[in-house]
CSV table of C-alpha atoms in Angstrom, one decimal:
chain,number,residue,atom,x,y,z
A,262,MET,CA,23.3,-19.6,-49.2
A,263,GLN,CA,19.9,-17.8,-48.9
A,264,LYS,CA,18.6,-20.5,-46.4
A,265,LYS,CA,21.8,-20.2,-44.4
A,266,CYS,CA,21.5,-16.4,-44.2
A,267,LYS,CA,17.8,-16.7,-43.1
A,268,PHE,CA,18.8,-19.2,-40.5
A,269,LEU,CA,21.5,-16.9,-39.1
A,270,ILE,CA,19.1,-14.0,-39.0
A,271,ILE,CA,16.6,-16.1,-37.1
A,272,LEU,CA,19.3,-17.3,-34.7
A,273,PHE,CA,20.5,-13.8,-34.2
A,274,LEU,CA,17.0,-12.5,-33.4
A,275,THR,CA,16.4,-15.4,-31.0
A,276,ILE,CA,19.6,-14.7,-29.2
A,277,CYS,CA,18.8,-11.0,-28.9
A,278,ASN,CA,15.3,-11.9,-27.5
A,279,VAL,CA,16.9,-14.2,-24.9
A,280,VAL,CA,19.6,-11.7,-23.9
A,281,PHE,CA,17.2,-8.7,-23.6
A,282,SER,CA,14.1,-10.5,-22.3
A,283,LEU,CA,12.7,-9.3,-19.0
A,284,GLU,CA,10.9,-11.1,-16.2
A,285,ILE,CA,8.2,-8.9,-14.5
A,286,LYS,CA,7.3,-9.7,-10.9
A,287,ASN,CA,3.6,-8.8,-10.8
A,288,PRO,CA,2.0,-8.4,-7.3
A,289,TYR,CA,-1.5,-8.6,-8.9
A,290,GLN,CA,-0.9,-11.9,-10.7
A,291,ASP,CA,-3.2,-14.0,-8.5
A,292,ILE,CA,-6.2,-11.7,-8.8
A,293,ASN,CA,-9.4,-12.7,-10.6
A,294,TRP,CA,-10.4,-9.2,-11.7
A,295,LYS,CA,-13.9,-10.4,-12.7
A,296,LYS,CA,-14.8,-12.2,-9.5
A,297,ASP,CA,-12.6,-10.7,-6.7
A,298,LYS,CA,-14.0,-7.7,-4.8
A,299,GLN,CA,-12.3,-4.4,-4.1
A,300,TYR,CA,-12.6,-2.9,-0.6
A,301,ARG,CA,-11.7,0.6,0.6
A,302,VAL,CA,-9.4,0.4,3.6
A,303,ASN,CA,-7.9,2.6,6.2
A,304,LEU,CA,-5.1,1.1,8.4
A,305,HIS,CA,-4.2,4.1,10.6
A,306,THR,CA,-6.6,6.1,12.7
A,307,HIS,CA,-7.1,7.3,16.3
A,308,THR,CA,-9.9,7.7,18.8
A,309,LYS,CA,-10.3,9.5,22.2
A,310,CYS,CA,-8.5,6.5,23.7
A,311,SER,CA,-5.2,8.1,22.7
A,312,ASP,CA,-5.1,11.6,21.0
A,313,GLY,CA,-8.1,11.5,18.6
A,314,GLN,CA,-11.0,13.9,18.9
A,315,LEU,CA,-13.7,11.3,18.1
A,316,SER,CA,-15.0,8.4,20.2
A,317,LEU,CA,-14.7,4.9,18.9
A,318,SER,CA,-18.3,4.7,17.7
A,319,GLU,CA,-18.0,8.1,16.0
A,320,VAL,CA,-14.9,7.0,14.1
A,321,VAL,CA,-16.4,3.7,13.0
A,322,ASN,CA,-19.7,5.4,11.9
A,323,ARG,CA,-17.9,8.0,9.8
A,324,TYR,CA,-15.7,5.5,8.0
A,325,ARG,CA,-18.7,3.3,7.4
A,326,GLU,CA,-20.6,6.3,5.9
A,327,ALA,CA,-17.6,7.2,3.8
A,328,GLY,CA,-17.8,3.7,2.1
A,329,TYR,CA,-15.0,2.0,4.0
A,330,THR,CA,-15.3,-1.8,4.6
A,331,ILE,CA,-12.0,-2.5,6.4
A,332,LEU,CA,-10.7,-0.4,9.3
A,333,ALA,CA,-7.8,-0.6,11.8
A,334,ILE,CA,-8.0,1.7,14.8
A,335,THR,CA,-4.4,2.3,15.8
A,336,ASP,CA,-4.4,4.3,19.0
A,337,HIS,CA,-0.9,5.2,20.3
A,338,ASN,CA,0.5,2.3,22.3
A,339,ILE,CA,-3.0,1.0,23.1
A,340,ILE,CA,-4.7,-1.9,21.4
A,341,THR,CA,-8.3,-0.7,20.9
A,342,PHE,CA,-9.6,-4.1,19.9
A,343,PRO,CA,-12.0,-5.9,19.7
A,344,TRP,CA,-14.4,-3.0,19.1
A,345,GLU,CA,-17.4,-4.7,20.7
A,346,GLN,CA,-15.5,-5.6,23.9
A,347,PHE,CA,-12.9,-2.8,24.2
A,348,ASP,CA,-14.8,-0.3,26.3
A,349,LYS,CA,-15.8,-1.5,29.7
A,350,SER,CA,-16.2,1.9,31.3
A,351,GLY,CA,-19.4,2.8,29.4
A,352,ASN,CA,-17.9,6.0,27.9
A,353,TYR,CA,-18.1,4.6,24.3
A,354,GLU,CA,-20.7,2.7,22.4
A,355,ASN,CA,-19.7,-0.8,21.5
A,356,ARG,CA,-19.4,-1.6,17.8
A,357,ASN,CA,-19.7,-5.2,16.6
A,358,PRO,CA,-18.2,-5.0,13.0
A,359,ARG,CA,-20.1,-8.0,11.8
A,360,GLU,CA,-23.4,-6.3,12.5
A,361,ILE,CA,-22.4,-3.2,10.4
A,362,ASP,CA,-20.8,-5.1,7.5
A,363,MET,CA,-17.2,-4.1,8.4
A,364,LEU,CA,-14.0,-6.0,9.0
A,365,ALA,CA,-12.1,-4.9,12.1
A,366,VAL,CA,-8.3,-5.1,12.0
A,367,GLN,CA,-6.4,-5.5,15.2
A,368,GLY,CA,-3.8,-2.7,15.2
A,369,CYS,CA,-1.7,-0.3,17.3
A,370,GLU,CA,0.7,2.6,16.6
A,371,PHE,CA,3.9,2.1,18.5
A,372,SER,CA,5.1,5.6,19.3
A,373,SER,CA,8.1,5.4,21.5
A,374,HIS,CA,10.5,5.4,18.5
A,375,HIS,CA,10.0,5.8,14.8
A,376,HIS,CA,6.3,5.3,14.6
A,377,LEU,CA,5.0,2.0,13.1
A,378,GLY,CA,1.8,0.2,12.7
A,379,SER,CA,1.5,-3.3,14.3
A,380,TYR,CA,-1.3,-5.5,12.9
A,381,PHE,CA,-2.9,-8.9,13.7
A,382,THR,CA,-1.2,-9.2,17.0
A,383,ASP,CA,-1.5,-8.2,20.7
A,384,ALA,CA,2.3,-7.6,20.8
A,385,GLY,CA,3.1,-4.5,22.9
A,386,PRO,CA,5.5,-1.6,22.2
A,387,CYS,CA,8.9,-1.2,23.7
A,388,VAL,CA,11.2,1.8,24.2
A,389,ASP,CA,13.4,0.9,21.2
A,390,ILE,CA,12.3,-0.2,17.8
A,391,GLU,CA,14.4,-3.4,17.7
A,392,SER,CA,12.6,-4.8,20.8
A,393,SER,CA,9.2,-3.7,19.5
A,394,LEU,CA,9.8,-5.5,16.2
A,395,ASN,CA,11.0,-8.6,18.0
A,396,ASN,CA,7.7,-8.6,19.9
A,397,ILE,CA,5.7,-8.4,16.6
A,398,ARG,CA,7.8,-11.1,15.0
A,399,GLU,CA,7.4,-13.5,18.0
A,400,LYS,CA,3.6,-13.3,17.5
A,401,ASP,CA,3.6,-13.5,13.7
A,402,GLY,CA,2.4,-10.0,13.2
A,403,ILE,CA,2.9,-7.5,10.4
A,404,ALA,CA,4.5,-4.0,10.6
A,405,VAL,CA,4.3,-0.9,8.5
A,406,LEU,CA,6.5,2.1,9.0
A,407,PHE,CA,4.5,5.3,9.5
A,408,HIS,CA,5.1,8.8,8.1
A,409,PRO,CA,8.8,8.5,7.6
A,410,GLY,CA,9.0,12.0,6.2
A,411,ARG,CA,8.7,13.3,9.8
A,412,TYR,CA,12.0,11.9,10.8
A,413,ASN,CA,15.7,12.2,9.8
A,414,TYR,CA,16.8,8.6,9.5
A,415,SER,CA,19.3,7.7,6.8
A,416,ASP,CA,18.4,5.5,3.8
A,417,GLU,CA,20.8,2.9,5.3
A,418,TRP,CA,18.7,2.7,8.5
A,419,TYR,CA,15.6,1.8,6.5
A,420,ILE,CA,17.4,-0.6,4.2
A,421,ASP,CA,18.8,-2.4,7.2
A,422,LEU,CA,15.4,-2.8,8.9
A,423,TYR,CA,13.7,-4.0,5.7
A,424,THR,CA,16.5,-6.5,5.1
A,425,ARG,CA,16.4,-8.0,8.6
A,426,TYR,CA,12.7,-7.9,9.2
A,427,PRO,CA,10.7,-9.3,6.3
A,428,PHE,CA,7.4,-8.9,8.2
A,429,ILE,CA,7.8,-5.1,7.8
A,430,VAL,CA,5.7,-5.2,4.7
A,431,GLY,CA,5.6,-1.6,3.7
A,432,ILE,CA,5.8,2.1,4.3
A,433,GLU,CA,3.3,5.0,4.4
A,434,VAL,CA,3.7,6.9,1.1
A,435,HIS,CA,0.7,9.2,1.8
A,436,ASN,CA,-0.3,10.2,5.3
A,437,GLN,CA,-3.3,12.6,5.7
A,438,GLY,CA,-3.2,13.4,2.0
A,439,ASN,CA,0.4,14.5,1.2
A,440,ARG,CA,1.3,15.8,4.7
A,441,CYS,CA,4.9,14.5,4.4
A,442,PRO,CA,6.1,14.9,0.7
A,443,MET,CA,9.4,13.2,1.6
A,444,ASP,CA,7.5,9.9,2.1
A,445,GLN,CA,7.1,9.2,-1.6
A,446,ILE,CA,10.7,10.3,-2.3
A,447,LEU,CA,12.0,7.9,0.3
A,448,TRP,CA,9.9,5.1,-1.0
A,449,ASP,CA,11.5,5.3,-4.4
A,450,ARG,CA,15.0,5.4,-2.9
A,451,ILE,CA,14.3,2.3,-0.9
A,452,LEU,CA,12.8,0.5,-3.9
A,453,THR,CA,15.8,1.4,-6.0
A,454,ARG,CA,18.0,-0.3,-3.4
A,455,LEU,CA,15.9,-3.4,-2.6
A,456,MET,CA,13.9,-4.3,-5.7
A,457,PRO,CA,13.2,-6.8,-7.2
A,458,ASP,CA,14.1,-9.3,-4.5
A,459,ARG,CA,12.7,-7.4,-1.5
A,460,PRO,CA,9.5,-5.4,-2.3
A,461,VAL,CA,8.3,-2.7,0.0
A,462,TRP,CA,4.6,-2.0,-0.5
A,463,GLY,CA,3.2,1.5,-0.4
A,464,PHE,CA,0.3,2.5,1.8
A,465,GLY,CA,-2.0,5.5,2.0
A,466,ASN,CA,-3.6,6.2,5.4
A,467,ASP,CA,-5.5,9.0,7.0
A,468,ASP,CA,-3.8,9.0,10.4
A,469,ALA,CA,-7.1,10.5,11.4
A,470,HIS,CA,-7.1,12.5,14.6
A,471,LEU,CA,-9.8,15.0,13.6
A,472,PRO,CA,-13.0,14.6,11.6
A,473,GLU,CA,-11.6,16.5,8.6
A,474,HIS,CA,-8.8,13.9,8.3
A,475,ILE,CA,-11.1,11.2,7.3
A,476,GLY,CA,-10.9,10.3,3.6
A,477,LEU,CA,-7.6,12.0,2.7
A,478,SER,CA,-5.7,8.8,1.9
A,479,TRP,CA,-6.9,5.2,1.5
A,480,ASN,CA,-6.0,1.7,0.3
A,481,VAL,CA,-8.0,-0.5,-2.1
A,482,PHE,CA,-7.5,-4.2,-1.4
A,483,ILE,CA,-8.6,-6.9,-3.8
A,484,LEU,CA,-9.9,-10.0,-1.9
A,485,LYS,CA,-11.7,-13.2,-2.8
A,486,ASN,CA,-13.3,-13.2,0.7
A,487,LEU,CA,-13.6,-10.5,3.3
A,488,THR,CA,-11.6,-12.2,6.1
A,489,VAL,CA,-8.7,-11.3,8.3
A,490,ASP,CA,-6.6,-14.1,6.9
A,491,GLU,CA,-7.0,-12.9,3.3
A,492,LEU,CA,-6.2,-9.3,4.3
A,493,ASP,CA,-3.1,-10.5,6.1
A,494,THR,CA,-2.0,-12.3,2.9
A,495,ALA,CA,-2.8,-9.3,0.7
A,496,MET,CA,-0.7,-7.0,2.9
A,497,ARG,CA,2.2,-9.4,2.7
A,498,LYS,CA,2.0,-9.8,-1.1
A,499,GLY,CA,1.0,-6.3,-2.1
A,500,ILE,CA,-2.4,-7.2,-3.5
A,501,PHE,CA,-3.8,-3.7,-3.3
A,502,TYR,CA,-3.3,-0.1,-4.5
A,503,PHE,CA,-3.7,3.2,-2.8
A,504,SER,CA,-4.9,6.7,-3.4
A,505,TYR,CA,-5.0,10.2,-1.9
A,506,LYS,CA,-6.9,13.4,-2.6
A,507,PRO,CA,-5.1,16.8,-2.3
A,508,GLU,CA,-8.0,18.8,-0.8
A,509,LYS,CA,-9.3,18.3,2.7
A,510,THR,CA,-12.8,17.0,3.4
A,511,SER,CA,-15.2,19.1,5.5
A,512,ASP,CA,-16.1,18.5,9.1
A,513,LYS,CA,-19.4,17.0,8.1
A,514,MET,CA,-20.1,13.3,7.6
A,515,PRO,CA,-17.9,12.5,4.7
A,516,PRO,CA,-19.6,11.4,1.4
A,517,LEU,CA,-18.4,8.5,-0.8
A,518,ILE,CA,-15.1,9.7,-2.0
A,519,LYS,CA,-14.5,9.7,-5.8
A,520,SER,CA,-11.3,8.0,-6.7
A,521,ILE,CA,-9.6,6.3,-9.6
A,522,LEU,CA,-10.4,2.6,-9.5
A,523,ILE,CA,-8.3,0.0,-11.4
A,524,SER,CA,-10.4,-2.7,-13.1
A,525,ARG,CA,-7.5,-4.8,-14.3
A,526,VAL,CA,-3.7,-5.1,-14.6
A,527,LEU,CA,-2.4,-7.2,-17.4
A,528,VAL,CA,1.3,-8.3,-17.6
A,529,GLN,CA,2.6,-10.2,-20.7
A,530,ASN,CA,5.5,-10.1,-23.1
A,531,GLY,CA,7.4,-7.4,-21.3
A,532,GLU,CA,4.3,-5.1,-21.2
A,533,ILE,CA,2.2,-3.8,-18.3
A,534,ARG,CA,-1.3,-2.5,-19.2
A,535,ILE,CA,-3.5,-0.7,-16.7
A,536,TYR,CA,-7.3,-0.8,-17.2
A,537,VAL,CA,-9.3,1.9,-15.4
A,538,LYS,CA,-13.0,1.5,-14.4
A,539,SER,CA,-14.0,5.0,-15.5
A,540,LYS,CA,-12.6,8.0,-17.3
A,541,ASP,CA,-11.4,9.6,-14.0
A,542,ALA,CA,-7.7,9.0,-14.9
A,543,ASN,CA,-6.6,11.9,-17.0
A,544,ALA,CA,-3.0,10.6,-17.2
A,545,ILE,CA,-0.9,7.6,-16.2
A,546,GLU,CA,2.8,8.0,-15.4
A,547,TRP,CA,5.3,5.1,-15.0
A,548,ILE,CA,8.0,5.7,-12.4
A,549,SER,CA,11.3,3.9,-12.0
A,550,ASP,CA,14.2,5.0,-9.7
A,551,GLY,CA,12.1,8.0,-8.7
A,552,LYS,CA,11.6,9.5,-12.2
A,553,VAL,CA,8.9,9.3,-14.8
A,554,VAL,CA,10.1,7.0,-17.6
A,555,ALA,CA,6.9,6.6,-19.6
A,556,THR,CA,3.3,7.6,-19.9
A,557,GLY,CA,0.1,6.0,-21.0
A,558,GLU,CA,-2.0,3.0,-20.2
A,559,VAL,CA,0.6,0.6,-21.6
A,560,VAL,CA,4.3,0.5,-20.9
A,561,ASN,CA,6.7,-1.8,-22.9
A,562,LEU,CA,9.7,-2.4,-20.7
A,563,ASN,CA,11.7,-3.8,-23.5
A,564,LYS,CA,11.5,-0.5,-25.3
A,565,ILE,CA,12.5,1.6,-22.3
A,566,LYS,CA,15.0,-0.8,-20.7
A,567,LYS,CA,17.8,1.7,-20.6
A,568,ASP,CA,15.7,4.1,-18.6
A,569,THR,CA,14.4,1.7,-15.9
A,570,GLY,CA,16.0,0.2,-12.9
A,571,THR,CA,14.8,-2.9,-11.0
A,572,TYR,CA,11.2,-1.8,-10.6
A,573,ILE,CA,8.5,0.3,-12.1
A,574,ARG,CA,5.2,1.6,-10.7
A,575,ALA,CA,2.3,3.5,-12.0
A,576,ARG,CA,0.8,6.8,-10.9
A,577,LEU,CA,-2.7,7.6,-12.1
A,578,ILE,CA,-3.7,11.2,-12.1
A,579,GLY,CA,-7.3,12.4,-12.1
A,580,GLU,CA,-9.5,15.3,-10.9
A,581,GLY,CA,-10.3,13.4,-7.7
A,582,GLY,CA,-6.7,12.8,-6.8
A,583,TYR,CA,-4.0,10.2,-7.4
A,584,THR,CA,-3.9,6.4,-7.4
A,585,TYR,CA,-0.7,4.4,-7.2
A,586,THR,CA,0.1,0.8,-8.0
A,587,GLN,CA,2.5,-1.3,-6.1
A,588,PRO,CA,6.0,-1.7,-7.7
A,589,PHE,CA,6.5,-4.3,-10.3
A,590,GLY,CA,9.9,-6.0,-10.1
A,591,ILE,CA,12.0,-6.1,-13.2
A,592,ILE,CA,14.5,-8.9,-13.7
A,593,ASP,CA,16.8,-8.7,-16.7
A,594,LYS,CA,17.3,-12.2,-17.9
């Protein structure tokens, strides 16, 4: 009888474990945290070629001095690329990225409709967003929707676009620091509807038009090699995190900006653990469906299952600002 009871207890616990086990979709699963390198990245900035205050060479110099390795110049409806060949009038200094240890990203901000970033393609903008997106798709490019908090589009409008156009890989969550607070709120609403099957990655970009805009928001990509192909893959798979600092920088050459750097993300047995490179993170919050559901370096999803939806993401808070992970998908098996 005792053996039978023991067997039934084990069977019951096994069934419970199967019923309540969770699968976590981890965008960072392919990273070798010991060997892969982290690069500071800005994917939205402007020069005098559109409505920026600085010349091409000034923009590149300032980002290089601020510790950035990867940069996309996204002038409005103009493809300012390649840097070393773009200017033929002699008004701007040429900049060969290979000679200054930077990776130049082909980009453009389409501005005739809801603004979006177009990357890795020479596709041109159109008057309506559907035609612009079709141009990007035909040339195998990537798109990111810019500063959505500036507009008044419905959630359904965004859901429809992300559903029909998988190459729209993400959305700006922070633009020039926190210029549009609705950006983050909208991101959570979209994730609540689309996760875990259709992730939408978050980006932090300067949208720099003035010198003081440089260094307000940035991305950190984790790459094995500093190449355009690897960056393309990382943008599609969410192999990066992003940060912003609340205060503005000065008009001087920006220094290396202190930020919270993630040294490792470990996912196992229903737990997600965040390792930070320094003590700059004073707190870590875990967010699901737009609300904080847990705090601390480790979150056990099995224990907070009733409070979470189909995703969870981390927000790291420090004196230098905020750092955000991409969303982890949650599948209840």
